[in-house]
Short mmCIF file of C-alpha atoms and ligand atoms in Angstrom, two decimals:
data_model
loop_
_atom_site.label_atom_id
_atom_site.label_comp_id
_atom_site.label_asym_id
_atom_site.label_seq_id
_atom_site.Cartn_x
_atom_site.Cartn_y
_atom_site.Cartn_z
CA UNK A 842 0.64 0.45 -0.09
CA UNK A 843 1.07 3.20 -0.71
CA UNK A 844 1.18 5.83 2.08
CA UNK A 845 -1.45 8.26 2.13
CA UNK A 846 0.11 11.43 0.01
CA UNK A 847 -2.62 14.76 1.57
CA UNK A 848 -2.79 15.25 -2.65
CA UNK A 849 -4.41 11.67 -2.41
CA UNK A 850 -6.64 12.37 0.48
CA UNK A 851 -8.05 16.28 -1.87
CA UNK A 852 -8.62 14.02 -4.81
CA UNK A 853 -10.81 11.63 -2.75
CA UNK A 854 -13.11 14.67 -1.40
CA UNK A 855 -13.93 15.76 -5.17
CA UNK A 856 -14.13 12.44 -5.86
CA UNK A 857 -16.71 11.75 -3.42
CA UNK A 858 -17.93 15.54 -4.19
CA UNK A 859 -18.38 14.88 -7.34
CA UNK A 860 -20.47 11.59 -6.31
CA UNK A 861 -22.73 13.73 -4.61
CA UNK A 862 -23.77 15.95 -6.93
CA UNK A 863 -24.18 12.68 -9.40
CA UNK A 864 -26.68 11.81 -7.19
CA UNK A 865 -28.44 14.74 -6.24
CA UNK A 866 -29.15 15.72 -10.47
CA UNK A 867 -29.87 11.91 -10.40
CA UNK A 868 -32.84 13.29 -7.98
CA UNK A 869 -34.35 15.37 -9.94
CA UNK A 870 -33.68 13.25 -13.24
CA UNK A 871 -35.19 9.25 -12.46
CA UNK A 872 -35.46 8.38 -15.63
CA UNK A 873 -31.65 8.47 -15.81
CA UNK A 874 -30.59 6.93 -12.91
CA UNK A 875 -28.88 3.94 -13.72
CA UNK A 876 -26.40 5.99 -15.30
CA UNK A 877 -26.09 8.77 -12.60
CA UNK A 878 -25.14 6.57 -9.49
CA UNK A 879 -23.48 3.79 -11.66
CA UNK A 880 -21.04 6.98 -12.22
CA UNK A 881 -21.49 8.01 -8.91
CA UNK A 882 -20.36 4.60 -7.31
CA UNK A 883 -16.94 4.45 -9.59
CA UNK A 884 -16.08 8.05 -8.51
CA UNK A 885 -16.49 6.54 -4.20
CA UNK A 886 -15.10 3.80 -5.76
CA UNK A 887 -12.46 5.55 -6.85
CA UNK A 888 -12.03 7.25 -3.43
CA UNK A 889 -11.82 4.21 -1.63
CA UNK A 890 -15.44 3.79 -1.13
CA UNK A 891 -16.39 0.69 -1.06
CA UNK A 892 -19.80 -0.38 1.04
CA UNK A 893 -20.18 3.62 -0.10
CA UNK A 894 -20.20 2.60 -3.39
CA UNK A 895 -22.23 -0.95 -3.04
CA UNK A 896 -25.30 0.75 -2.10
CA UNK A 897 -25.82 2.63 -4.41
CA UNK A 898 -25.33 -0.31 -6.72
CA UNK A 899 -28.08 -2.31 -4.18
CA UNK A 900 -30.39 0.46 -5.20
CA UNK A 901 -30.26 0.73 -8.32
CA UNK A 902 -31.02 -3.01 -8.82
CA UNK A 903 -33.83 -2.90 -6.01
CA UNK A 904 -37.00 -3.36 -7.09
CA UNK A 905 -38.17 -0.78 -5.93
CA UNK A 906 -36.31 1.13 -8.77
CA UNK A 907 -38.61 4.31 -10.51
CA UNK A 908 -37.50 2.63 -14.14
CA UNK A 909 -36.71 -0.72 -15.44
CA UNK A 910 -31.91 -0.76 -15.29
CA UNK A 911 -31.51 -1.43 -18.64
CA UNK A 912 -28.17 -3.52 -18.78
CA UNK A 913 -27.92 -4.99 -14.59
CA UNK A 914 -26.63 -7.45 -15.59
CA UNK A 915 -24.11 -4.22 -16.57
CA UNK A 916 -24.80 -3.40 -12.56
CA UNK A 917 -24.71 -6.91 -11.22
CA UNK A 918 -21.41 -6.98 -11.91
CA UNK A 919 -20.14 -3.60 -10.92
CA UNK A 920 -21.43 -4.62 -7.43
CA UNK A 921 -19.46 -7.71 -7.86
CA UNK A 922 -16.40 -6.63 -8.89
CA UNK A 923 -17.04 -3.35 -6.34
CA UNK A 924 -17.08 -6.29 -3.55
CA UNK A 925 -14.83 -8.50 -4.42
CA UNK A 926 -11.60 -5.39 -4.13
CA UNK A 927 -13.22 -5.01 -0.35
CA UNK A 928 -12.97 -8.35 0.88
CA UNK A 929 -16.45 -9.88 -0.12
CA UNK A 930 -15.67 -12.50 -2.40
CA UNK A 931 -17.25 -15.10 -1.76
CA UNK A 932 -21.02 -12.65 -2.68
CA UNK A 933 -18.94 -12.29 -5.79
CA UNK A 934 -18.30 -14.83 -6.81
CA UNK A 935 -22.09 -16.00 -6.10
CA UNK A 936 -22.76 -12.06 -8.65
CA UNK A 937 -20.28 -13.51 -11.03
CA UNK A 938 -21.84 -17.53 -11.27
CA UNK A 939 -25.44 -15.20 -11.49
CA UNK A 940 -24.61 -13.11 -14.61
CA UNK A 941 -22.45 -15.00 -16.27
CA UNK A 942 -25.50 -17.30 -16.34
CA UNK A 943 -27.71 -14.73 -17.82
CA UNK A 944 -25.63 -14.19 -21.29
CA UNK A 945 -25.54 -10.80 -21.56
CA UNK A 946 -25.97 -9.17 -24.87
CA UNK A 947 -23.72 -6.57 -24.54
CA UNK A 948 -19.53 -6.74 -23.43
CA UNK A 949 -19.15 -4.54 -20.54
CA UNK A 950 -20.89 -7.59 -18.40
CA UNK A 951 -18.27 -9.56 -19.38
CA UNK A 952 -15.25 -8.05 -19.32
CA UNK A 953 -15.91 -6.73 -16.01
CA UNK A 954 -16.39 -9.58 -14.46
CA UNK A 955 -13.45 -11.28 -16.57
CA UNK A 956 -11.67 -8.23 -15.43
CA UNK A 957 -12.65 -9.29 -11.34
CA UNK A 958 -11.56 -12.72 -11.92
CA UNK A 959 -8.00 -11.97 -13.36
CA UNK A 960 -7.53 -9.45 -10.85
CA UNK A 961 -7.89 -12.27 -8.28
CA UNK A 962 -5.40 -14.41 -10.19
CA UNK A 963 -8.74 -17.17 -11.00
CA UNK A 964 -7.22 -17.25 -14.60
CA UNK A 965 -8.35 -19.94 -15.78
CA UNK A 966 -12.13 -18.94 -14.89
CA UNK A 967 -11.60 -15.83 -16.40
CA UNK A 968 -10.55 -17.64 -20.31
CA UNK A 969 -13.63 -19.04 -19.83
CA UNK A 970 -15.24 -15.96 -19.76
CA UNK A 971 -14.18 -14.39 -22.01
CA UNK A 972 -14.50 -17.01 -24.46
CA UNK A 973 -17.92 -17.54 -23.32
CA UNK A 974 -18.38 -13.74 -24.27
CA UNK A 975 -17.36 -13.88 -27.38
CA UNK A 976 -19.36 -16.69 -28.06
CA UNK A 977 -22.05 -14.64 -27.32
CA UNK A 978 -21.32 -11.57 -28.11
CA UNK A 979 -19.92 -12.76 -31.85
CA UNK A 980 -21.91 -16.33 -32.61
CA UNK A 981 -18.84 -17.86 -35.04
CA UNK A 982 -15.35 -19.19 -33.45
CA UNK A 983 -13.22 -15.37 -35.31
CA UNK A 984 -15.14 -16.48 -38.71
CA UNK A 985 -15.61 -12.39 -38.41
CA UNK A 986 -13.14 -10.23 -39.79
CA UNK A 987 -14.30 -7.80 -39.40
CA UNK A 988 -16.35 -8.06 -35.32
CA UNK A 989 -18.08 -4.69 -34.34
CA UNK A 990 -15.94 -1.60 -32.68
CA UNK A 991 -17.01 -2.59 -28.64
CA UNK A 992 -17.50 -7.07 -29.24
CA UNK A 993 -12.47 -5.76 -29.27
CA UNK A 994 -12.15 -5.60 -25.93
CA UNK A 995 -13.48 -9.53 -25.03
CA UNK A 996 -11.92 -10.01 -28.07
CA UNK A 997 -8.26 -8.25 -25.88
CA UNK A 998 -8.76 -9.82 -23.06
CA UNK A 999 -9.24 -13.13 -24.15
CA UNK A 1000 -5.72 -12.57 -25.55
CA UNK A 1001 -4.07 -11.67 -22.61
CA UNK A 1002 -5.05 -14.06 -20.85
CA UNK A 1003 -4.40 -16.55 -23.04
CA UNK A 1004 -0.96 -14.95 -23.71
CA UNK A 1005 -0.64 -14.90 -19.45
CA UNK A 1006 -1.81 -19.38 -19.96
CA UNK A 1007 0.52 -19.99 -22.96
CA UNK A 1008 -2.00 -20.96 -25.16
CA UNK A 1009 -1.71 -20.90 -28.76
CA UNK A 1010 -3.03 -18.75 -30.63
CA UNK A 1011 -6.56 -19.65 -32.07
CA UNK A 1012 -8.71 -17.97 -34.74
CA UNK A 1013 -9.69 -15.43 -32.69
CA UNK A 1014 -6.66 -14.27 -31.21
CA UNK A 1015 -4.82 -13.89 -35.08
CA UNK A 1016 -8.56 -12.04 -34.42
CA UNK A 1017 -7.09 -9.26 -32.16
CA UNK A 1018 -4.00 -8.98 -33.64
CA UNK A 1019 -5.14 -7.39 -36.46
CA UNK A 1020 -7.19 -5.66 -34.71
CA UNK A 1021 -4.60 -3.86 -32.33
CA UNK A 1022 -3.50 -1.12 -33.53
CA UNK A 1023 -1.01 0.25 -31.70
CA UNK A 1024 2.88 0.62 -31.45
CA UNK A 1025 4.15 -1.97 -29.99
CA UNK A 1026 2.73 -5.43 -31.07
CA UNK A 1027 -0.33 -7.49 -29.52
CA UNK A 1028 1.70 -10.36 -28.74
CA UNK A 1029 4.50 -8.31 -27.20
CA UNK A 1030 2.24 -6.55 -25.00
CA UNK A 1031 0.35 -8.91 -23.10
CA UNK A 1032 3.30 -11.46 -23.02
CA UNK A 1033 4.40 -11.54 -19.96
CA UNK A 1034 7.92 -13.97 -19.84
CA UNK A 1035 8.88 -11.45 -23.86
CA UNK A 1036 12.22 -9.84 -21.66
CA UNK A 1037 13.25 -13.65 -20.52
CA UNK A 1038 12.09 -14.66 -24.21
CA UNK A 1039 14.86 -11.77 -25.13
CA UNK A 1040 17.63 -12.82 -23.36
CA UNK A 1041 17.45 -10.94 -19.95
CA UNK A 1042 17.26 -12.85 -16.62
CA UNK A 1043 16.81 -9.74 -14.13
CA UNK A 1044 13.41 -11.03 -12.56
CA UNK A 1045 13.40 -6.28 -11.78
CA UNK A 1046 12.52 -6.45 -15.75
CA UNK A 1047 10.02 -9.44 -14.97
CA UNK A 1048 8.37 -7.91 -11.98
CA UNK A 1049 8.35 -3.86 -14.26
CA UNK A 1050 6.36 -6.64 -17.52
CA UNK A 1051 3.91 -7.93 -15.41
CA UNK A 1052 3.08 -4.76 -13.54
CA UNK A 1053 3.16 -2.38 -16.89
CA UNK A 1054 0.46 -5.72 -18.21
CA UNK A 1055 -1.72 -4.65 -14.52
CA UNK A 1056 -1.61 -0.91 -15.90
CA UNK A 1057 -3.27 -2.00 -18.66
CA UNK A 1058 -5.15 -4.26 -17.12
CA UNK A 1059 -6.20 -0.87 -14.88
CA UNK A 1060 -6.94 1.21 -18.15
CA UNK A 1061 -9.13 -1.61 -19.88
CA UNK A 1062 -10.80 -0.78 -16.74
CA UNK A 1063 -10.72 2.22 -16.13
CA UNK A 1064 -12.26 2.81 -19.87
CA UNK A 1065 -15.44 0.04 -18.79
CA UNK A 1066 -16.46 0.83 -15.68
CA UNK A 1067 -15.90 4.08 -15.21
CA UNK A 1068 -16.85 5.89 -18.28
CA UNK A 1069 -17.00 9.08 -17.92
CA UNK A 1070 -17.56 10.92 -21.02
CA UNK A 1071 -16.60 13.91 -21.84
CA UNK A 1072 -18.86 15.90 -23.70
CA UNK A 1073 -18.55 18.39 -25.50
CA UNK A 1074 -21.94 21.08 -26.29
CA UNK A 1075 -23.22 21.63 -29.80
CA UNK A 1076 -25.98 23.81 -29.52
CA UNK A 1077 -28.66 23.62 -32.35
CA UNK A 1078 -28.35 26.92 -34.53
CA UNK A 1079 -32.65 28.34 -33.07
CA UNK A 1080 -30.95 27.29 -29.50
CA UNK A 1081 -27.83 29.25 -29.55
CA UNK A 1082 -29.95 32.23 -31.60
CA UNK A 1083 -32.87 31.74 -28.04
CA UNK A 1084 -29.95 31.84 -26.15
CA UNK A 1085 -27.75 34.96 -26.95
CA UNK A 1086 -31.09 36.39 -27.55
CA UNK A 1087 -32.75 36.19 -24.12
CA UNK A 1088 -28.87 36.30 -22.39
CA UNK A 1089 -26.71 38.36 -24.03
CA UNK A 1090 -23.84 38.19 -22.50
CA UNK A 1091 -23.32 35.07 -23.28
CA UNK A 1092 -23.21 36.22 -26.78
CA UNK A 1093 -19.06 36.69 -25.89
CA UNK A 1094 -18.52 33.11 -25.88
CA UNK A 1095 -20.69 32.15 -28.86
CA UNK A 1096 -19.47 34.85 -31.97
CA UNK A 1097 -21.53 33.28 -34.59
CA UNK A 1098 -23.14 30.00 -35.13
CA UNK A 1099 -20.85 28.50 -37.37
CA UNK A 1100 -17.93 28.97 -36.37
CA UNK A 1101 -19.45 27.12 -32.94
CA UNK A 1102 -19.36 24.09 -34.53
CA UNK A 1103 -15.63 24.72 -35.17
CA UNK A 1104 -14.74 25.78 -31.72
CA UNK A 1105 -16.19 21.92 -30.86
CA UNK A 1106 -14.43 19.91 -34.29
CA UNK A 1107 -11.38 21.48 -33.05
CA UNK A 1108 -11.74 20.65 -29.05
CA UNK A 1109 -12.52 17.69 -29.67
CA UNK A 1110 -9.42 16.52 -32.36
CA UNK A 1111 -7.08 18.22 -29.49
CA UNK A 1112 -8.85 15.83 -26.60
CA UNK A 1113 -8.44 13.29 -28.84
CA UNK A 1114 -4.81 13.94 -29.79
CA UNK A 1115 -3.90 14.28 -26.04
CA UNK A 1116 -4.99 10.22 -25.74
CA UNK A 1117 -8.53 11.10 -23.99
CA UNK A 1118 -10.30 8.17 -24.84
CA UNK A 1119 -14.22 8.34 -25.20
CA UNK A 1120 -14.98 11.82 -25.98
CA UNK A 1121 -18.89 13.19 -27.49
CA UNK A 1122 -21.06 15.88 -28.19
CA UNK A 1123 -24.29 16.68 -25.89
CA UNK A 1124 -26.92 18.72 -27.36
CA UNK A 1125 -28.09 21.69 -26.10
CA UNK A 1126 -31.43 23.54 -25.29
CA UNK A 1127 -32.30 26.95 -23.75
CA UNK A 1128 -35.23 24.88 -21.41
CA UNK A 1129 -33.00 22.40 -20.68
CA UNK A 1130 -30.36 24.11 -19.44
CA UNK A 1131 -32.96 27.32 -17.58
CA UNK A 1132 -33.05 24.21 -15.41
CA UNK A 1133 -29.73 23.42 -15.48
CA UNK A 1134 -28.38 26.55 -13.78
CA UNK A 1135 -32.10 26.98 -11.59
CA UNK A 1136 -30.78 23.29 -9.69
CA UNK A 1137 -27.90 24.31 -10.19
CA UNK A 1138 -28.75 28.34 -7.84
CA UNK A 1139 -27.27 30.36 -10.45
CA UNK A 1140 -28.45 32.22 -13.78
CA UNK A 1141 -28.24 30.82 -17.06
CA UNK A 1142 -25.66 33.69 -17.83
CA UNK A 1143 -22.74 32.32 -15.95
CA UNK A 1144 -20.28 31.22 -18.14
CA UNK A 1145 -19.25 28.77 -16.20
CA UNK A 1146 -22.19 27.23 -16.23
CA UNK A 1147 -21.61 26.00 -19.45
CA UNK A 1148 -19.23 22.97 -19.01
CA UNK A 1149 -21.08 22.35 -15.96
CA UNK A 1150 -23.59 21.58 -18.23
CA UNK A 1151 -22.18 19.88 -20.13
CA UNK A 1152 -20.44 17.26 -18.07
CA UNK A 1153 -24.36 17.21 -15.97
CA UNK A 1154 -25.31 15.94 -19.79
CA UNK A 1155 -23.25 13.29 -20.46
CA UNK A 1156 -23.68 11.78 -17.78
CA UNK A 1157 -26.97 11.25 -18.19
CA UNK A 1158 -25.91 9.31 -20.31
CA UNK A 1159 -27.29 12.16 -23.89
CA UNK A 1160 -23.48 12.16 -24.87
CA UNK A 1161 -23.42 10.39 -28.83
CA UNK A 1162 -19.56 9.64 -29.69
CA UNK A 1163 -17.21 12.10 -31.94
CA UNK A 1164 -16.25 10.90 -34.22
CA UNK A 1165 -18.96 9.57 -36.63
CA UNK A 1166 -17.21 7.14 -39.38
CA UNK A 1167 -16.72 9.25 -42.18
CA UNK A 1168 -19.20 7.97 -44.32
CA UNK A 1169 -22.34 8.28 -41.22
CA UNK A 1170 -23.70 11.70 -40.92
CA UNK A 1171 -21.51 15.06 -39.24
CA UNK A 1172 -23.32 16.17 -35.49
CA UNK A 1173 -23.49 19.45 -37.18
CA UNK A 1174 -26.66 17.90 -38.67
CA UNK A 1175 -25.82 19.61 -41.22
CA UNK A 1176 -26.64 16.82 -43.62
CA UNK A 1177 -23.73 15.84 -44.95
CA UNK A 1178 -21.66 13.03 -44.13
CA UNK A 1179 -19.77 13.36 -41.70
CA UNK A 1180 -16.12 12.92 -43.83
CA UNK A 1181 -17.39 15.94 -46.41
CA UNK A 1182 -18.60 18.32 -43.68
CA UNK A 1183 -16.47 18.82 -40.41
CA UNK A 1184 -14.90 15.66 -41.03
CA UNK A 1185 -12.52 16.98 -43.35
CA UNK A 1186 -9.20 16.90 -42.94
ZN1 ZN B 2036 -1.46 -12.45 -30.79
ZN1 ZN B 2037 -20.90 18.98 -39.69
#
């Protein structure tokens, strides 16, 4: 365990504060409680407040919830992973068995439970879980050369576990290799024995390699179980005109609609270039912005509210992923494809 530092305390306090803000928002928008409370729970997990996180997962899973859950298996999987992290192994395992038995049709729950098993050195079980997930989600044994984007974390996780188990490549592994883009190949990335095969006999190098693998696992978990989208606010032309007419001081922020759209694309490209994952665009409307300002006890003319409004819409699950495919409609609703509109290079 690392020693507690003041910086970590500040970090924990920020996570708890954000969790509480999200819980309040969930009170205002019960229809979005699943997104908001899952994210609040993730912040509590990051703050080390695991029992409080469990309570939120339980609240979502309780039968009295206002709206049926969109992805109950994902909430259960997150609950199990969290429980296991603070010593409730038996309960976690029982939930994991239950999640696997329902054979979810989305990759998230599979990946969360497989990674929980992997993190606790249950490599065989992690392997079986990833394999069942790949079978359920692709319905083939690796023949589909272009599996959906969302299935990739399953194939990559499975590849990682199989490398650690010393298994020979199968069709899915070859597929995972082919789909991987990055400076280092997946085989190199996933080979804990790499330094030995290169002739090294330095145990420190091996340990470094294993911690790098662990860090990669952490990275995937962060992306999947902690989906904090970074979203930029988009005002459609009519809404922007109405906004600026009602709150003229905001005209400094938004000189013209065209410039507003160009700024959105530029901001997202910059974030992407700096390696920020999970980017999106949220669409603003004047009434929803005014309601948000009122809920924060502030006036809509306050510029500092705009990014908070964007974050809140994103945490309510309102972000559309960016970038669209070049052949998909542009996010700005011009009617042109992204490749011919704001996606032009
Ligand atoms: Zn490979
Ligand atoms: Zn466009």
